[in-house]
PDB file of C-alpha atoms in Angstrom:
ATOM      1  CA  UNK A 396     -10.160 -10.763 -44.996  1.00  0.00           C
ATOM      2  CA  UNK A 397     -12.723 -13.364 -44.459  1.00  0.00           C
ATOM      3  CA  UNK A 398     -14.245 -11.355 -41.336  1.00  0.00           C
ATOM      4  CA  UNK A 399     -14.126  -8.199 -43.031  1.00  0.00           C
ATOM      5  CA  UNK A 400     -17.149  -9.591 -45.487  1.00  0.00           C
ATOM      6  CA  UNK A 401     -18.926 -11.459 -42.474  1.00  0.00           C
ATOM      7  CA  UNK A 402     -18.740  -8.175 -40.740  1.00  0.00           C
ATOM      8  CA  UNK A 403     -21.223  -6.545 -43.833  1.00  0.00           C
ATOM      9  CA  UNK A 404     -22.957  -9.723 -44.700  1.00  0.00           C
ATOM     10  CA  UNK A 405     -25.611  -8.862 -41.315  1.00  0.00           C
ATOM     11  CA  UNK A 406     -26.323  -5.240 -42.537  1.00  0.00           C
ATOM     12  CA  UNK A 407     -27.063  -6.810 -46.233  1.00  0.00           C
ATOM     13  CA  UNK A 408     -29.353  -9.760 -44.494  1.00  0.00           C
ATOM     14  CA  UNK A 409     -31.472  -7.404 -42.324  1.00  0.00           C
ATOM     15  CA  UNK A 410     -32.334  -4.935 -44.453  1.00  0.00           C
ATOM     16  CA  UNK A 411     -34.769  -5.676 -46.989  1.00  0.00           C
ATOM     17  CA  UNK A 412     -36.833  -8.389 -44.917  1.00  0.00           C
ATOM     18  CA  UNK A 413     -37.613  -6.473 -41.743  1.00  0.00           C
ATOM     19  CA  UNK A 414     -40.418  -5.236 -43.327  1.00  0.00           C
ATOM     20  CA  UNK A 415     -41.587  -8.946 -44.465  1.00  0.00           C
ATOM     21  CA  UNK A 416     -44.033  -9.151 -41.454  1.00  0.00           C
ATOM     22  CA  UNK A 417     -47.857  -7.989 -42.166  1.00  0.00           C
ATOM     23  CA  UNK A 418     -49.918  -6.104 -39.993  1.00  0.00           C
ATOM     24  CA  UNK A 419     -52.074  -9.346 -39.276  1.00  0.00           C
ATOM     25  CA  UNK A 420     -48.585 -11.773 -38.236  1.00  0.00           C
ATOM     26  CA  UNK A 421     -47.639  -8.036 -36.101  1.00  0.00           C
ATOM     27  CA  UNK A 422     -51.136  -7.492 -34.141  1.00  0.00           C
ATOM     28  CA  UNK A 423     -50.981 -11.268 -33.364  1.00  0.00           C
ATOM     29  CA  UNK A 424     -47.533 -10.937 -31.913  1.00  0.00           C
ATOM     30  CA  UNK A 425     -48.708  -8.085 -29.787  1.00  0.00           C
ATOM     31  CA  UNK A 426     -51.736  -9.633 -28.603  1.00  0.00           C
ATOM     32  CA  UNK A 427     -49.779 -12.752 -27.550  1.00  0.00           C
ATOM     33  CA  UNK A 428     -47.173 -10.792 -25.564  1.00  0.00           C
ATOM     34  CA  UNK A 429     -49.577  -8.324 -23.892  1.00  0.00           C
ATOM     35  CA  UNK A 430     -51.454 -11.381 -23.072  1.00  0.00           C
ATOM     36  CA  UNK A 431     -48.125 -12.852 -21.402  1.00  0.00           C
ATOM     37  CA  UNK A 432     -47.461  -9.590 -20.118  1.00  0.00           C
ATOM     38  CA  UNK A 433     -50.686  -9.128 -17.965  1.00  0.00           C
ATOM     39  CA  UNK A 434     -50.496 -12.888 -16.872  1.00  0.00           C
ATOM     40  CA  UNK A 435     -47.220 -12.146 -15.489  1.00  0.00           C
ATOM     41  CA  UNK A 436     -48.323  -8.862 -13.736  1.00  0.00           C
ATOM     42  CA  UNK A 437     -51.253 -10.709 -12.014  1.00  0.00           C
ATOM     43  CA  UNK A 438     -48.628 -12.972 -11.075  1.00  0.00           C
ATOM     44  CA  UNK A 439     -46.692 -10.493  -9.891  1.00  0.00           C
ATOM     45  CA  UNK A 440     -49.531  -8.779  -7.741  1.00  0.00           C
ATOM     46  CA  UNK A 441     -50.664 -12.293  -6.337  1.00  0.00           C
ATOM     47  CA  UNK A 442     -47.026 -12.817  -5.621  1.00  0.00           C
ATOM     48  CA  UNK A 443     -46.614  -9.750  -3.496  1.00  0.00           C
ATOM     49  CA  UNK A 444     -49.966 -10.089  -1.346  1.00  0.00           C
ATOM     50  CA  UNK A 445     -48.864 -13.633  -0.449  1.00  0.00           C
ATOM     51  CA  UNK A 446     -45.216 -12.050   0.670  1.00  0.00           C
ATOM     52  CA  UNK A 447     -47.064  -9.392   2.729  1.00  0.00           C
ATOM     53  CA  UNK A 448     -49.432 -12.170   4.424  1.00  0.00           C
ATOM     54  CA  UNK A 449     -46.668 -14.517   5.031  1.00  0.00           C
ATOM     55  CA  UNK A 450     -44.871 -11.091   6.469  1.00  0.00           C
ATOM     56  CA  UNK A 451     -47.678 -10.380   8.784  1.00  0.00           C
ATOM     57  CA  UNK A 452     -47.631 -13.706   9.807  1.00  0.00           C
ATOM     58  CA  UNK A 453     -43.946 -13.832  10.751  1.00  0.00           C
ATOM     59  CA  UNK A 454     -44.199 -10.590  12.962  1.00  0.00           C
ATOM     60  CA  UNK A 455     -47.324 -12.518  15.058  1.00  0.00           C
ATOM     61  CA  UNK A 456     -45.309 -16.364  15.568  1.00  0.00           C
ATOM     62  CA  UNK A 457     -42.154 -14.931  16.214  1.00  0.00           C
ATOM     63  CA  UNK A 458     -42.445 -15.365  20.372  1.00  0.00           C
ATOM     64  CA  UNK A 459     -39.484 -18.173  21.410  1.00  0.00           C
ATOM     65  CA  UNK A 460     -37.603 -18.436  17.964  1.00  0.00           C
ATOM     66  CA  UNK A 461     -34.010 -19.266  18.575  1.00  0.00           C
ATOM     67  CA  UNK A 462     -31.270 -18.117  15.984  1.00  0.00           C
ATOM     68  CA  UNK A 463     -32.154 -21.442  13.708  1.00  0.00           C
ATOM     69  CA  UNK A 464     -35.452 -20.134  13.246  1.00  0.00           C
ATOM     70  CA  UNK A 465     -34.274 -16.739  12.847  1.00  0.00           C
ATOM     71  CA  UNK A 466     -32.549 -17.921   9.872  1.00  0.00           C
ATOM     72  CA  UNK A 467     -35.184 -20.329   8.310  1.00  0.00           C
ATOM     73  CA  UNK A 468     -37.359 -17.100   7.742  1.00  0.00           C
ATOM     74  CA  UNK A 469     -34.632 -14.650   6.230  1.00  0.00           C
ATOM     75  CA  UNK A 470     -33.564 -17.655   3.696  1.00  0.00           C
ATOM     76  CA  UNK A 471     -37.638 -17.867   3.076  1.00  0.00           C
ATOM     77  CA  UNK A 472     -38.438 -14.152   2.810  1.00  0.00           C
ATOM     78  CA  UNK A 473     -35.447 -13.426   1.003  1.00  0.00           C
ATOM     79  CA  UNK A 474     -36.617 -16.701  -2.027  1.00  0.00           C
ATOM     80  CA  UNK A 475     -39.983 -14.952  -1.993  1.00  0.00           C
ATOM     81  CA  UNK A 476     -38.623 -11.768  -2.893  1.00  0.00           C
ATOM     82  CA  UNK A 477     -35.858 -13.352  -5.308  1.00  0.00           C
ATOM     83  CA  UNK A 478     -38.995 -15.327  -7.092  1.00  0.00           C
ATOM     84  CA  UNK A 479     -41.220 -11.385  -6.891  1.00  0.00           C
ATOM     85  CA  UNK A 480     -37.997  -9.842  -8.679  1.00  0.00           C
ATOM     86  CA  UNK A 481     -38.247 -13.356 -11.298  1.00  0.00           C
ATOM     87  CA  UNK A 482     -41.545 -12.390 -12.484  1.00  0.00           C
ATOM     88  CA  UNK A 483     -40.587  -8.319 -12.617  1.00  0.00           C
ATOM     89  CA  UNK A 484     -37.752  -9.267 -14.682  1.00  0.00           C
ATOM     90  CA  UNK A 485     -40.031 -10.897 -17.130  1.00  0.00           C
ATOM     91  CA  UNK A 486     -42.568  -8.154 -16.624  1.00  0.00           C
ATOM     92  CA  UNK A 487     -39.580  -6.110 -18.210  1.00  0.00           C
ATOM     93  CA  UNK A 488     -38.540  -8.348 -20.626  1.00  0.00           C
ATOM     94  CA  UNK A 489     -42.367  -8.424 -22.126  1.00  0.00           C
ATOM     95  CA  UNK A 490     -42.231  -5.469 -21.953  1.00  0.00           C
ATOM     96  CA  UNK A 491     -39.431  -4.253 -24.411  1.00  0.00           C
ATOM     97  CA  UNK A 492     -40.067  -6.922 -26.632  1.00  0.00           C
ATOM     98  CA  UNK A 493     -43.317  -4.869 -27.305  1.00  0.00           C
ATOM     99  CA  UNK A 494     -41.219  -1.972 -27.957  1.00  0.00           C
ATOM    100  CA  UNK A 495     -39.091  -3.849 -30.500  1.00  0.00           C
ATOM    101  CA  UNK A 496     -42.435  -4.779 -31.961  1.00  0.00           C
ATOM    102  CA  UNK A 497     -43.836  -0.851 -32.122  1.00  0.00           C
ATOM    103  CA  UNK A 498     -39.891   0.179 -33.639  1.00  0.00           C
ATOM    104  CA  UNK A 499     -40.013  -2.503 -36.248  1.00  0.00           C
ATOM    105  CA  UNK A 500     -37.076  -4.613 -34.364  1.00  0.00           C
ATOM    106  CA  UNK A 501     -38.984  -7.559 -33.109  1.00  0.00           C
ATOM    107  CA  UNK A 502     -37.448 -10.681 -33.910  1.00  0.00           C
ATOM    108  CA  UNK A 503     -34.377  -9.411 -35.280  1.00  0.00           C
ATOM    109  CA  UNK A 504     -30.724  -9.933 -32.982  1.00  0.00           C
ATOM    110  CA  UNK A 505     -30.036  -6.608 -30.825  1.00  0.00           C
ATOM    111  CA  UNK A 506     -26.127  -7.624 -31.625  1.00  0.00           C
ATOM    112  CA  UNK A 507     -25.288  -9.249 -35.013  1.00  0.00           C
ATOM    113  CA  UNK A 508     -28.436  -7.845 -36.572  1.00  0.00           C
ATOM    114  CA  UNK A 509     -29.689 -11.294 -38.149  1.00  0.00           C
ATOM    115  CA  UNK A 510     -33.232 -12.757 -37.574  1.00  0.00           C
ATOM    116  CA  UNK A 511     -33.601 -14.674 -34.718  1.00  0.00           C
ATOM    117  CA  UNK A 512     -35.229 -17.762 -35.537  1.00  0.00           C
ATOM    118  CA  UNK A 513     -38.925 -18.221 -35.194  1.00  0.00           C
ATOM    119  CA  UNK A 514     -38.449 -21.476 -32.880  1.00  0.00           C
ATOM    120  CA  UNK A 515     -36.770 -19.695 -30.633  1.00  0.00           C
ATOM    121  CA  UNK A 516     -39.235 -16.666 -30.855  1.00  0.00           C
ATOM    122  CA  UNK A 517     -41.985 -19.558 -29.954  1.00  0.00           C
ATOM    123  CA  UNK A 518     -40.412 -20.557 -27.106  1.00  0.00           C
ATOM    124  CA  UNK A 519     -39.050 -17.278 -25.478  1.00  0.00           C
ATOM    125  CA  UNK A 520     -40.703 -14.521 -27.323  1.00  0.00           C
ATOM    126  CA  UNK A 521     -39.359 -12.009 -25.811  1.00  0.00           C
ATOM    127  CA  UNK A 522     -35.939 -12.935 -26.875  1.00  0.00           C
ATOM    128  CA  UNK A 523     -33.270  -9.982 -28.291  1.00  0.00           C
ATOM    129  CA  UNK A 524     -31.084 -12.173 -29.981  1.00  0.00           C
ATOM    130  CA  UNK A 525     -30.456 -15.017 -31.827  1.00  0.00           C
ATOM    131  CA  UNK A 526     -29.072 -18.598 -30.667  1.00  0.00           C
ATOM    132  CA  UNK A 527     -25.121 -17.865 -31.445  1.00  0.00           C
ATOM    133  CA  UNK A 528     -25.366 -14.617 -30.075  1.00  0.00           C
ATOM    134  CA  UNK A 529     -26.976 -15.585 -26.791  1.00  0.00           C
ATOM    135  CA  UNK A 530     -24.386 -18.203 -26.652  1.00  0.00           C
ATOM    136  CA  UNK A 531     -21.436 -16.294 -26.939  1.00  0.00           C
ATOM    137  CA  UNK A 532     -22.765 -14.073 -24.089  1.00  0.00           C
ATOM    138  CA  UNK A 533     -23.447 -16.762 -21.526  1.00  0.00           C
ATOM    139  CA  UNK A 534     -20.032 -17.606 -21.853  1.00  0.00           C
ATOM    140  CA  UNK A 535     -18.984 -14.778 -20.868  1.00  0.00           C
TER     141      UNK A 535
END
């Protein structure tokens, strides 16, 4: 019985306030995160011309490498591209936190439906949901 009126108590709590936010708080909030967003893409772009030098120069020094050598490159190349896939991911998460913003989601938990809490928005705004449920899925 008792999870039958938790399961309603989410729908009740997210109703009526979604629309608290004012145009002013919502235009701030987009400016911040296309600001973070565009950082990240230079990032990105800076990331990917360093890969393709560092590429370039493997191809030219690669005269008398043995099979330790070999290796020492692959592990590098393959942390470059790990850290280039990093920043896309962020790129991406920017990115639909933006959308949340333009569909009147932002700041709200994609699962349980409550707000996520605005410390948590100031430290990772483009969070989708709130501490418990976040939680609960990295235990997973």
């Amino acid at each position: 019985m008792a999870k039958a009126a938790e399961t309603s108590t989410p729908a009740r709590k997210t109703a009526p306030a979604k629309s608290a936010r004012s145009a002013a708080e919502t235009e701030k909030i987009r400016a911040a995160l296309a600001g973070r967003r565009d950082e990240l893409r230079h990032e990105y772009d800076q990331t990917l011309i360093e890969i393709a030098g560092l590429q370039r120069e493997r191809l030219g020094d690669s005269a008398g490498d043995d099979q330790a050598d070999t290796g020492t490159k692959t592990f590098e190349r393959e942390q470059e591209i790990t850290l280039a896939n990093n920043l896309l991911e962020r790129i991406n998460q920017v990115e639909r936190a933006l959308e949340r913003l333009d569909e009147g989601h932002y700041g709200w938990c994609e699962r349980c439906g409550n707000p996520i809490p605005v410390e948590r928005l100031a430290a990772f705004p483009s969070a989708t949901r709130c501490v418990k449920c976040k939680q609960l899925e990295e235990r997973r």
